[in-house]
Amino acid sequence: FWHGRSLYQKCKIDSIISQIRYDPKSMLKEYTCPMHPQIVRPKPGSCPLCGMRLELKTGGIEEKDDPELQDLSRRFWVGFAFTIPILFLANLPLLPHPYGPWLQFILAIPVVLWAGWPLLVKGGDSFLSRNMNMFTLISLGIGSAFLYSLGVLLYRTLVNPAPFFHNVNKPIYFEAASVITVLVILGQLLELKARRKTGQAIQKLLGLAPAFTRVVLSDKSEKDIPLDKVKKGDILRVRPGEKIPVDGIVLEGNSAVDESMLTGEPFPVSKNPSDKVAGGTLNGNGTFLMKAERVGSETLLARIVRLVSEAQRSRAPAQKLADQISFYFVPAVVCIAVLTFFTWGYALPSAKFSLGVLNSVAVLIIACPCALGLATPMSIMVGIGRGAASGILIKNGEALETMAKVDTVVIDKTGTLTEGKPALAFAQDDVLRIAASLEAASEHPLARVILQGAKDRQLKLLPVSQFQNHPGKGITGIIQGKPAAVGNQKLFEELGIDFSSGAAQAEELQKQGQTVFFVSLNSQFSGLLAVADPIKASTAEAIALLRQDHIRIVMVTGDNRLTAQAIGRSLGIEAIEADVLPEEKHKIIRRLQSEGRIVAMAGDGINDAPALAQANVGIAMGTGIDIAMESASVTLVKGDLRGIVRAKRLSEATLRNIKQNLWFAFIYNSLGIPIAAGLLYPLFGIFLSPIIASAAMSLSSLSVVTNALRLKNIKI
């Protein structure tokens, strides 16, 4: 058995390695436990804490090639085939001693010692590693029934060979050991099939990337190449109905692209030259040429797969309760089983040794903590997968759970409430030339708007020296030997420049929701610029939905108060924090948290990084395919504020599902263990058969997984 076990494990590991489909761009293959994601191994195997199979983190195992599924199926059917005649012999006294009992023993050997061998091995490993788990109880139950029956059989054959007819009243439980083994394997088989559905979100994402793509060569000829051969800068042709291979930019042609597989939005998006496209999305009826900008693990699809996969293996705070209970649960059950054995085997007037064995085995089997351990991780896996299908990327289980408790949402204005595509609304040519000359050295997002305006008017820029950036205020420099400045009111007050001549016009533009920049040359006010950023079409609906959920909304912006109030008034937002420097946003969130509020911060994920980190839940708004997914707990791929509402609803549904699973597991064990220990015998004169206990144990785990799968179909 010992040498055979080692050989079997080696063959199994080699088989798993040879049949796993790897992502060719992934450099690291790691396996983790669905119940204990902190367990990470470089090779397949079993979790040292709970004994469950370690699964590939990226979820890249195809169902038809899953060796564990095939192995469990094979063991179940072999065990089932041998168990049927055992049940027949155990319940029909046809053969006299010793043939009937011995025949049962012979038939039980392949069931218990072959079909159930992995269960016994995992149980033995739990003793050796001192990590008691569900396989500890299962192996004790099966082993006790089998060894006790073998001992009785040897005793009656060698010590007391009086002939007898075997019947159900005789204390031989080969049928119990066999049926328990088969039912446990069946439960694991059904659970594995159900659990695989929790990874369908990953499987669908992995299937989005095409296997081949068409590249345009330097001589203008075209040929199909494998996806992993595409390099950054390659020119690719995307034909009608094809999947876009990698992230890039459209160079020529136009089409409508279905991005629903990444964003959850059902309507195709028009793509024209200079527009960005994401790998894995589906091209419509047009054809276009694109330049590859992100390939392999850098693409949006690859990052989403990695993020969702890591999130599904993360732990939620609700798991701590289950972990604490499980730590003491198995030793407590073993003690209860021992107490049950002595009570029914020796202590009571009607005690029998066989009754002690029967009831203690029932306690060990029915108390398997698998359902308790699966309650939280299964819900987290399905919930995060459901979010990914709707364009909501959740970084970990803690964020998913916390989102349900959010009562305040802090929203950045630019790129969150607005389109994030500002355009020049007002500027005189001489003022625009000064501003554009200074902004040429700036990295501020609005600098591109001013420069584009100057380019459209074909204005010649002036050389700038001594350029200096004033974060949250503006910029200064020297133009033709004269000091120049572009910025807000704060900057001009610090510089001591009188801008009163433009104050009335600035106020009027700001009341229209436009962002105003003051411009000066030679320390004299020259004029002003106005930039308009339209409000997103979906923003008003999103704000209304948040209010319906009794969420307090706070708009935070570096823009001036008049502009902020104009936008807030149009959207019905009353709480406004204006003229806020980037480094001050996190202080506002900290203040709200000190008031006892659970705060979510929605921003662009780059400039708002400190605020996103300070918030209980940081929400990065995606714009097209440029997403700072690493800076926030939640990323909305489409950049639509309605995603916050959907994320909150998903969180609430997942939390309800976790509570349902935990309550089911607690109630199941609270009722099952006393019944298995013989609580019903004084009242009704019946005992719980170990066979029924094993069926109930398998069904409990399956029920938890099935309940978690309901999250796939919830409406958010």
XYZ file of C-alpha atoms in Angstrom:
716
model
C 0.000 0.000 0.000
C 2.778 2.437 0.953
C 4.868 1.958 -2.196
C 1.748 1.781 -4.343
C 0.545 5.065 -2.910
C 3.769 6.844 -3.841
C 3.653 5.448 -7.375
C -0.016 6.377 -7.741
C 0.564 9.971 -6.605
C 3.500 10.396 -8.998
C 1.467 9.100 -11.919
C -1.467 11.314 -10.994
C 0.680 14.457 -10.758
C 2.335 13.677 -14.111
C -1.112 13.159 -15.619
C -2.417 16.464 -14.285
C 0.633 18.384 -15.520
C 0.332 16.888 -18.993
C -3.386 17.700 -19.348
C -3.579 21.252 -17.996
C -4.010 23.906 -20.662
C -1.633 26.754 -19.873
C -1.919 30.363 -20.959
C 1.209 30.709 -23.167
C 1.850 34.218 -21.851
C 1.773 33.224 -18.183
C 5.183 32.724 -16.622
C 4.058 31.423 -13.252
C 1.785 28.420 -12.599
C 0.443 28.290 -9.080
C -2.144 26.078 -7.436
C -4.305 27.103 -4.527
C -7.099 25.734 -2.353
C -10.655 27.096 -2.841
C -11.212 26.978 0.933
C -7.736 28.189 1.976
C -6.367 30.567 -0.699
C -3.325 31.292 1.471
C -2.101 27.799 0.499
C -0.164 28.206 -2.749
C 1.917 25.460 -4.350
C 3.875 25.251 -7.620
C 2.444 21.778 -8.360
C -0.955 20.050 -8.147
C -1.798 18.179 -4.968
C -3.978 18.390 -1.857
C -4.396 21.200 0.636
C -2.502 20.383 3.849
C -5.236 22.062 5.914
C -8.485 20.696 4.486
C -7.345 17.987 2.073
C -9.182 19.462 -0.914
C -7.632 19.441 -4.344
C -5.443 22.423 -5.215
C -6.753 24.216 -8.307
C -4.894 26.241 -10.913
C -5.187 29.927 -10.016
C -6.061 31.012 -13.542
C -8.812 28.447 -13.811
C -7.431 27.242 -17.140
C -8.414 23.569 -16.889
C -10.793 22.353 -19.541
C -13.592 20.219 -18.163
C -13.182 17.353 -20.594
C -9.511 16.996 -19.700
C -9.818 17.310 -15.924
C -7.965 14.265 -14.534
C -9.575 14.516 -11.086
C -13.038 14.479 -12.622
C -12.133 11.399 -14.648
C -10.512 9.719 -11.650
C -13.485 10.372 -9.348
C -15.902 9.103 -12.011
C -13.895 5.926 -12.453
C -13.681 5.288 -8.718
C -17.380 5.958 -8.227
C -18.514 3.508 -10.897
C -16.122 0.764 -9.765
C -17.185 1.269 -6.146
C -20.859 1.318 -7.140
C -20.518 -1.929 -9.119
C -19.025 -3.775 -6.115
C -21.355 -2.193 -3.535
C -24.609 -3.436 -5.120
C -23.860 -7.160 -4.476
C -22.644 -6.275 -0.957
C -26.026 -4.713 -0.186
C -27.741 -7.736 -1.699
C -25.756 -10.145 0.507
C -26.168 -8.002 3.622
C -29.948 -7.839 3.402
C -30.800 -11.262 1.996
C -29.585 -14.176 4.195
C -28.891 -16.598 1.360
C -25.432 -17.942 2.113
C -24.469 -19.675 5.385
C -21.378 -18.853 7.352
C -18.633 -18.226 6.424
C -19.348 -17.609 2.763
C -21.736 -14.644 3.002
C -19.655 -12.457 5.341
C -16.412 -13.415 3.671
C -17.854 -12.658 0.262
C -18.904 -9.234 1.527
C -15.361 -8.656 2.787
C -13.850 -9.636 -0.578
C -16.232 -7.339 -2.452
C -15.605 -4.478 0.008
C -11.820 -4.534 -0.538
C -11.861 -2.804 -3.974
C -14.504 -0.352 -2.723
C -12.756 0.752 0.458
C -9.108 0.129 -0.390
C -9.140 1.205 -4.034
C -12.096 3.501 -4.713
C -11.813 5.074 -1.268
C -8.023 4.990 -1.020
C -7.535 8.747 -1.672
C -9.982 9.454 1.177
C -7.990 7.246 3.552
C -4.679 8.761 2.409
C -5.926 12.320 2.995
C -7.233 11.269 6.390
C -3.848 9.782 7.281
C -2.090 12.922 6.082
C -4.319 15.028 8.346
C -3.157 13.018 11.362
C 0.501 13.227 10.340
C 0.334 16.987 9.770
C -1.933 17.504 12.825
C -4.428 19.426 10.681
C -7.771 17.821 11.442
C -10.262 18.264 8.589
C -13.233 16.637 6.909
C -11.094 13.736 5.647
C -10.094 13.009 9.243
C -13.732 12.268 10.065
C -14.442 10.439 6.798
C -11.405 8.168 7.099
C -12.163 7.460 10.767
C -15.763 6.563 9.908
C -14.955 4.317 6.956
C -11.926 2.772 8.643
C -13.815 2.074 11.884
C -16.699 0.323 10.114
C -14.394 -1.715 7.872
C -11.857 -2.752 10.531
C -14.558 -3.510 13.110
C -16.356 -5.751 10.608
C -13.130 -7.494 9.677
C -12.358 -8.077 13.372
C -15.798 -9.588 13.982
C -15.417 -11.765 10.898
C -12.013 -13.091 12.004
C -13.284 -13.685 15.543
C -16.294 -15.664 14.386
C -14.193 -17.633 11.934
C -11.153 -18.410 14.106
C -12.407 -18.191 17.693
C -16.124 -18.961 17.549
C -16.730 -20.799 14.283
C -20.379 -21.696 15.040
C -22.339 -21.614 11.783
C -24.781 -18.758 11.385
C -26.771 -17.016 8.679
C -25.722 -13.443 8.132
C -28.520 -10.900 8.480
C -28.946 -7.215 9.270
C -28.952 -7.874 13.006
C -25.409 -9.220 12.983
C -22.714 -6.625 13.784
C -20.919 -6.680 10.431
C -20.883 -3.381 8.533
C -19.069 -4.010 5.283
C -22.110 -2.645 3.469
C -22.000 0.549 5.590
C -18.280 1.092 4.898
C -18.825 0.488 1.167
C -21.932 2.630 0.799
C -20.371 5.477 2.805
C -17.317 5.372 0.527
C -19.406 5.419 -2.648
C -21.691 8.196 -1.387
C -18.760 10.364 -0.290
C -17.133 9.927 -3.710
C -20.462 10.707 -5.400
C -20.824 13.835 -3.271
C -17.304 14.977 -4.187
C -17.987 14.235 -7.851
C -21.192 16.284 -7.888
C -19.575 19.033 -5.845
C -16.594 19.202 -8.211
C -18.883 19.479 -11.232
C -20.921 22.186 -9.529
C -17.805 23.985 -8.270
C -16.367 24.088 -11.768
C -19.284 26.299 -12.760
C -18.017 28.945 -10.354
C -15.029 29.373 -12.668
C -17.095 29.853 -15.824
C -16.413 33.597 -15.748
C -12.682 32.880 -16.083
C -13.298 30.212 -18.742
C -15.361 32.643 -20.814
C -12.715 35.349 -20.511
C -9.974 32.907 -21.527
C -12.041 31.958 -24.565
C -12.373 35.539 -25.802
C -8.893 35.803 -27.290
C -8.655 34.368 -30.846
C -6.070 31.694 -31.570
C -4.817 33.406 -34.751
C -4.772 36.913 -36.202
C -3.883 38.491 -39.556
C -0.745 40.641 -39.639
C 0.144 43.125 -42.392
C 3.795 42.736 -43.383
C 6.173 45.471 -44.550
C 5.578 44.545 -48.217
C 1.814 45.012 -47.673
C 1.173 41.279 -47.895
C -0.858 39.630 -45.154
C -0.678 36.326 -43.337
C -2.255 34.617 -40.329
C -0.031 34.117 -37.288
C -0.647 32.660 -33.790
C -1.756 35.180 -31.201
C 1.371 34.679 -29.066
C 3.540 35.777 -32.019
C 2.019 39.265 -32.169
C 4.480 41.991 -31.152
C 3.960 45.551 -30.036
C 3.825 47.833 -33.098
C 2.533 45.159 -35.512
C -0.137 46.257 -37.993
C -3.113 43.894 -37.835
C -6.190 43.550 -40.016
C -9.479 42.825 -38.258
C -12.149 41.473 -40.600
C -15.950 41.461 -40.106
C -17.133 39.140 -37.326
C -13.612 38.522 -35.969
C -12.443 38.973 -32.397
C -9.962 41.793 -31.898
C -6.678 40.054 -30.968
C -4.877 42.595 -28.726
C -5.239 46.137 -27.381
C -4.422 48.814 -29.909
C -5.481 51.843 -31.912
C -7.443 51.997 -35.163
C -5.316 53.267 -38.065
C -7.643 52.888 -41.029
C -11.280 51.962 -41.578
C -14.213 51.945 -39.188
C -16.645 49.526 -37.615
C -18.921 48.959 -34.643
C -17.374 46.816 -31.898
C -19.288 44.724 -29.371
C -17.521 45.302 -26.028
C -20.199 43.638 -23.868
C -17.929 40.735 -22.929
C -15.664 43.186 -21.071
C -17.904 46.094 -20.116
C -21.312 44.462 -19.759
C -22.809 47.133 -22.039
C -25.027 45.558 -24.742
C -24.715 48.295 -27.395
C -21.890 48.209 -29.994
C -19.417 51.101 -29.892
C -18.434 52.928 -33.072
C -14.691 52.812 -33.797
C -12.927 55.204 -36.154
C -9.266 56.084 -36.820
C -7.413 57.079 -33.608
C -9.955 55.228 -31.432
C -8.684 52.543 -29.075
C -9.876 48.938 -29.179
C -9.517 46.119 -26.646
C -8.449 42.556 -27.281
C -11.216 39.971 -26.942
C -13.996 42.296 -28.124
C -16.003 41.392 -31.223
C -15.806 43.328 -34.476
C -19.031 44.075 -36.353
C -19.563 44.321 -40.108
C -16.699 46.690 -40.895
C -13.020 45.994 -41.455
C -10.098 48.049 -40.195
C -6.365 48.140 -39.668
C -5.054 48.514 -36.136
C -1.682 48.983 -34.483
C -0.898 46.617 -31.603
C -0.052 48.584 -28.454
C -0.470 46.024 -25.673
C 0.154 42.330 -26.168
C 0.308 39.220 -24.005
C -0.066 39.836 -20.288
C -0.293 43.618 -20.847
C -3.705 43.525 -22.560
C -6.870 44.546 -20.788
C -8.237 41.013 -21.156
C -5.147 39.451 -19.562
C -5.268 41.942 -16.679
C -8.967 41.272 -16.125
C -8.356 37.506 -16.087
C -5.554 37.945 -13.564
C -7.569 40.319 -11.395
C -10.721 38.180 -11.365
C -8.749 34.993 -10.741
C -6.912 36.504 -7.767
C -10.106 38.037 -6.419
C -11.984 34.742 -6.563
C -9.307 33.149 -4.365
C -9.304 35.966 -1.810
C -10.819 35.746 1.647
C -13.748 37.755 2.929
C -14.043 38.864 6.583
C -17.068 36.550 6.943
C -14.705 33.597 6.438
C -13.004 34.289 9.781
C -16.015 33.006 11.736
C -16.101 29.772 9.745
C -12.343 29.333 10.219
C -12.576 29.811 13.978
C -15.378 27.265 14.260
C -13.646 24.750 11.970
C -10.451 24.958 14.046
C -12.235 23.494 17.066
C -14.956 21.611 15.232
C -13.168 18.422 14.126
C -11.514 17.678 17.510
C -14.877 18.327 19.193
C -16.631 15.906 16.826
C -14.023 13.212 17.506
C -14.647 13.650 21.236
C -18.422 13.432 20.684
C -17.933 10.271 18.613
C -15.824 8.688 21.377
C -18.422 9.657 23.979
C -21.180 8.207 21.781
C -19.260 4.959 21.417
C -18.847 4.476 25.167
C -22.423 5.578 25.896
C -24.082 3.128 23.486
C -21.381 0.504 23.762
C -21.069 0.230 27.555
C -22.872 2.852 29.695
C -26.569 2.323 28.932
C -28.536 -0.749 30.087
C -29.301 -1.648 26.466
C -25.727 -0.977 25.388
C -24.077 -3.095 22.720
C -20.602 -2.838 21.332
C -22.018 -2.854 17.800
C -24.391 0.025 18.653
C -21.465 2.079 19.906
C -19.602 1.507 16.644
C -22.665 2.224 14.497
C -23.583 5.502 16.197
C -20.034 6.815 16.523
C -19.474 6.185 12.796
C -22.714 8.083 12.030
C -21.482 11.035 14.127
C -18.123 11.096 12.355
C -19.674 11.010 8.894
C -22.557 13.451 9.306
C -20.388 16.065 11.046
C -18.064 16.563 8.070
C -17.340 20.352 8.028
C -17.082 20.610 4.250
C -20.279 22.670 3.916
C -19.028 25.102 6.557
C -15.710 25.568 4.794
C -17.275 26.044 1.354
C -19.993 28.464 2.486
C -18.028 31.694 2.000
C -15.470 30.985 -0.787
C -18.080 29.578 -3.179
C -20.263 32.680 -2.856
C -17.234 34.953 -3.289
C -16.098 33.104 -6.423
C -19.515 33.231 -8.082
C -20.194 36.833 -7.006
C -16.893 38.148 -8.371
C -17.414 36.205 -11.592
C -20.901 37.685 -11.935
C -19.448 41.163 -11.488
C -16.786 40.558 -14.148
C -19.517 39.589 -16.627
C -21.112 43.015 -16.020
C -17.918 45.051 -16.318
C -17.422 45.310 -12.540
C -13.965 44.125 -11.503
C -13.704 43.509 -7.769
C -10.205 43.148 -6.374
C -10.898 40.898 -3.380
C -13.546 39.354 -1.167
C -13.163 42.046 1.479
C -14.096 44.777 -1.018
C -17.077 42.749 -2.199
C -18.317 42.370 1.374
C -17.613 45.996 2.392
C -19.434 47.418 -0.629
C -22.759 46.310 0.861
C -22.148 48.510 3.924
C -21.265 51.715 2.037
C -23.465 54.666 3.024
C -21.454 57.536 1.481
C -20.010 57.870 -2.021
C -17.372 60.525 -2.686
C -17.223 61.316 -6.400
C -14.516 63.144 -8.301
C -15.931 65.465 -10.976
C -13.643 65.197 -13.992
C -13.876 61.849 -15.741
C -16.367 60.515 -13.211
C -19.404 62.773 -13.347
C -18.223 64.207 -16.657
C -17.081 62.561 -19.876
C -13.421 63.271 -19.157
C -13.170 64.639 -22.723
C -12.951 68.415 -22.215
C -12.965 70.823 -25.125
C -11.942 74.450 -25.442
C -15.105 76.566 -25.040
C -13.766 80.123 -24.968
C -10.368 81.746 -25.765
C -8.925 84.701 -27.648
C -6.013 83.932 -29.966
C -3.391 86.057 -28.184
C -4.394 84.615 -24.787
C -4.483 81.073 -26.195
C -0.960 81.449 -27.643
C 0.470 82.380 -24.231
C -1.383 79.575 -22.464
C -0.493 76.935 -25.063
C 3.180 77.918 -24.993
C 3.283 77.331 -21.234
C 1.115 74.203 -21.328
C 3.436 72.560 -23.870
C 5.656 71.563 -20.945
C 2.791 70.547 -18.645
C 1.479 67.049 -17.988
C -1.936 68.218 -16.788
C -4.842 66.541 -18.646
C -6.302 69.909 -19.659
C -2.970 70.958 -21.199
C -3.744 68.719 -24.197
C -7.067 70.545 -24.693
C -5.376 73.944 -24.780
C -2.607 72.708 -27.079
C -5.151 71.148 -29.438
C -7.077 74.426 -29.529
C -3.906 76.311 -30.500
C -3.126 73.692 -33.133
C -6.623 73.933 -34.610
C -6.187 77.718 -34.909
C -2.666 77.242 -36.341
C -1.087 79.439 -33.670
C 2.702 79.506 -33.429
C 3.922 78.704 -29.924
C 6.528 80.791 -28.128
C 9.662 79.424 -26.389
C 9.373 79.007 -22.613
C 12.067 78.942 -19.923
C 12.056 78.437 -16.141
C 8.857 76.398 -16.325
C 7.369 75.627 -12.906
C 4.330 73.564 -11.937
C 2.131 74.578 -8.978
C -0.012 71.471 -8.199
C -3.709 72.270 -7.909
C -3.133 75.907 -8.897
C -1.458 76.262 -12.310
C 1.893 76.826 -14.032
C 4.391 79.656 -14.516
C 7.351 80.359 -16.792
C 9.281 82.977 -18.751
C 8.158 83.893 -22.293
C 10.343 86.315 -24.276
C 11.927 87.443 -21.026
C 8.592 88.175 -19.392
C 6.984 86.181 -16.557
C 3.830 84.338 -17.658
C 1.254 82.338 -15.765
C -1.796 80.139 -16.411
C -3.917 78.971 -13.501
C -6.774 79.511 -11.128
C -7.657 82.305 -8.735
C -5.412 80.896 -5.974
C -2.321 81.113 -8.157
C -3.007 84.692 -9.222
C -3.642 85.748 -5.627
C -0.294 84.241 -4.601
C 1.451 86.006 -7.499
C -0.276 89.296 -6.615
C -1.735 89.737 -10.107
C -4.921 91.786 -10.359
C -7.536 89.860 -12.347
C -10.585 91.916 -11.343
C -11.195 93.017 -14.935
C -12.014 89.441 -15.885
C -13.748 88.383 -12.672
C -17.309 89.026 -13.870
C -16.804 87.130 -17.134
C -15.104 84.273 -15.274
C -18.011 84.041 -12.849
C -20.531 83.893 -15.682
C -18.614 81.085 -17.427
C -18.245 79.192 -14.162
C -21.980 79.381 -13.532
C -22.376 77.577 -16.859
C -20.259 74.722 -15.482
C -17.098 75.624 -17.398
C -13.586 75.505 -15.951
C -11.871 78.900 -16.218
C -8.112 79.569 -16.473
C -6.630 83.007 -15.876
C -3.695 83.997 -18.124
C -1.086 86.679 -17.470
C 2.026 88.038 -19.194
C 4.566 90.389 -17.650
C 2.613 90.187 -14.352
C -0.422 91.749 -16.059
C -3.789 90.041 -16.542
C -4.104 89.104 -20.237
C -7.417 87.297 -20.388
C -8.960 83.965 -19.663
C -9.713 80.554 -21.148
C -12.748 78.342 -20.567
C -12.847 74.573 -20.935
C -16.103 72.613 -20.924
C -16.394 68.929 -19.995
C -19.924 67.595 -20.690
C -21.699 65.537 -18.052
C -22.053 61.858 -18.908
C -25.471 60.870 -20.192
C -25.783 58.172 -17.533
C -24.724 60.348 -14.572
C -28.166 61.749 -13.678
C -29.721 58.278 -13.609
C -26.831 56.941 -11.507
C -27.196 59.747 -8.955
C -30.946 59.083 -8.724
C -30.361 55.353 -8.163
C -27.810 56.066 -5.432
C -30.292 58.326 -3.690
C -32.933 55.598 -3.840
C -30.511 53.380 -1.920
C -30.172 56.169 0.711
C -26.545 56.817 -0.223
C -25.100 60.219 0.626
C -23.271 61.708 -2.369
C -20.342 64.103 -1.961
C -18.733 65.722 -5.014
C -15.043 66.564 -4.570
C -13.212 68.607 -7.194
C -10.229 70.847 -7.625
C -12.396 73.138 -9.727
C -13.725 76.426 -8.336
C -16.913 76.498 -6.284
C -19.088 78.251 -8.884
C -18.336 75.621 -11.552
C -18.790 72.798 -9.041
C -22.092 74.232 -7.807
C -23.359 74.597 -11.366
C -22.707 70.918 -12.061
C -23.962 69.857 -8.640
C -27.152 71.869 -9.097
C -27.867 70.218 -12.470
C -27.455 66.769 -10.896
C -29.090 67.489 -7.550
C -25.875 67.015 -5.543
C -25.923 69.195 -2.423
C -22.709 68.176 -0.649
C -19.876 69.783 -2.625
C -16.197 70.152 -1.758
C -14.608 72.544 -4.282
C -11.141 74.071 -4.703
C -9.658 70.880 -3.250
C -6.011 70.114 -3.934
C -5.195 66.499 -4.934
C -3.402 65.832 -1.656
C -6.407 67.059 0.348
C -9.001 64.616 -0.979
C -8.000 61.806 1.346
C -8.404 64.181 4.328
C -12.049 64.724 3.361
C -12.595 60.968 3.259
C -10.866 60.570 6.619
C -13.168 63.217 8.087
C -16.257 61.409 6.800
C -14.952 58.123 8.227
C -14.413 59.790 11.605
C -18.152 60.543 11.552
C -18.807 56.806 11.417
C -19.502 56.600 7.692
C -18.494 53.761 5.374
C -17.070 55.613 2.379
C -16.595 54.603 -1.243
C -14.441 56.910 -3.372
C -14.976 57.015 -7.157
C -12.158 58.593 -9.169
C -9.894 58.095 -12.159
C -7.625 55.710 -10.256
C -4.427 57.678 -10.958
C -4.523 61.234 -9.572
C -6.879 60.105 -6.827
C -4.712 57.213 -5.604
C -4.297 58.505 -1.997
C -8.052 59.076 -1.679
C -8.850 55.681 -3.212
C -6.509 54.034 -0.721
C -8.022 55.922 2.224
C -11.625 55.023 1.330
C -13.233 51.847 2.643
C -13.804 50.959 -1.016
C -11.877 52.679 -3.805
C -13.626 52.676 -7.181
C -11.618 53.361 -10.338
C -13.609 54.615 -13.311
C -12.422 52.976 -16.522
C -12.345 55.077 -19.670
C -12.261 52.843 -22.722
C -9.336 50.491 -22.170
C -6.997 52.711 -20.110
C -7.757 51.501 -16.606
C -5.688 51.867 -13.444
C -6.980 48.563 -12.064
C -4.262 48.227 -9.469
C -5.137 51.449 -7.636
C -8.648 50.614 -6.436
C -10.696 47.849 -4.847
C -13.336 48.037 -7.580
C -12.891 48.984 -11.231
C -15.815 49.903 -13.488
C -14.571 48.974 -16.953
C -17.066 51.203 -18.749
C -16.562 54.136 -16.393
C -20.322 54.363 -15.847
C -21.472 55.564 -12.405
C -24.425 53.176 -12.599
C -21.815 50.488 -12.041
C -21.536 51.663 -8.414
C -25.212 50.836 -7.910
C -24.760 47.449 -9.575
C -21.650 46.742 -7.484
C -23.558 47.532 -4.286
C -26.477 45.302 -5.287
C -24.067 42.502 -6.161
C -22.335 42.914 -2.805
C -25.641 42.794 -0.911
C -26.757 39.681 -2.811
C -23.415 37.946 -2.191
C -23.502 38.787 1.509
C -27.031 37.375 1.779
C -25.875 34.248 0.003
C -22.924 33.813 2.377
C -25.200 34.190 5.399
C -27.623 31.632 3.945
C -24.791 29.157 3.417
C -23.336 29.679 6.890
C -26.719 29.358 8.579
C -27.436 26.200 6.613
C -24.102 24.686 7.632
C -24.573 25.655 11.302
C -28.147 24.340 11.500
C -27.255 21.173 9.610
C -24.475 20.277 12.023
C -26.414 21.438 15.099
C -29.270 19.050 14.257
C -27.324 16.288 12.521
C -24.789 15.487 15.241
C -27.319 14.927 18.098
C -29.504 12.779 15.841
C -26.507 10.706 14.761
C -25.506 10.328 18.421
C -28.876 8.620 19.129
C -31.066 11.481 20.337
C -34.135 10.038 18.578
C -33.812 6.548 20.054
C -35.435 7.278 23.458
C -38.377 8.977 21.718
C -38.913 6.902 18.577
C -36.670 3.872 19.000
C -34.629 4.586 15.845
C -30.985 5.219 15.091
C -29.514 7.203 12.197
C -27.791 4.789 9.837
C -24.236 5.758 8.824
C -25.394 5.278 5.240
C -28.063 7.970 5.649
C -25.505 10.149 7.446
C -23.083 9.916 4.510
C -25.824 10.812 2.037
C -26.826 13.812 4.157
C -23.186 14.935 4.426
C -22.716 14.850 0.648
C -25.982 16.666 0.031
C -25.049 19.427 2.499
C -21.909 20.340 0.547
C -23.756 20.143 -2.748
C -26.532 22.365 -1.370
C -24.036 25.075 -0.389
C -22.414 25.082 -3.832
C -25.796 25.047 -5.597
C -27.024 27.970 -3.513
C -23.876 29.929 -4.363
C -24.437 29.286 -8.071
C -27.742 31.159 -7.864
C -25.683 34.360 -7.835
C -24.864 33.802 -11.507
C -28.428 34.671 -12.460
C -29.199 37.594 -10.160
C -30.224 40.889 -11.709
C -27.981 43.806 -10.741
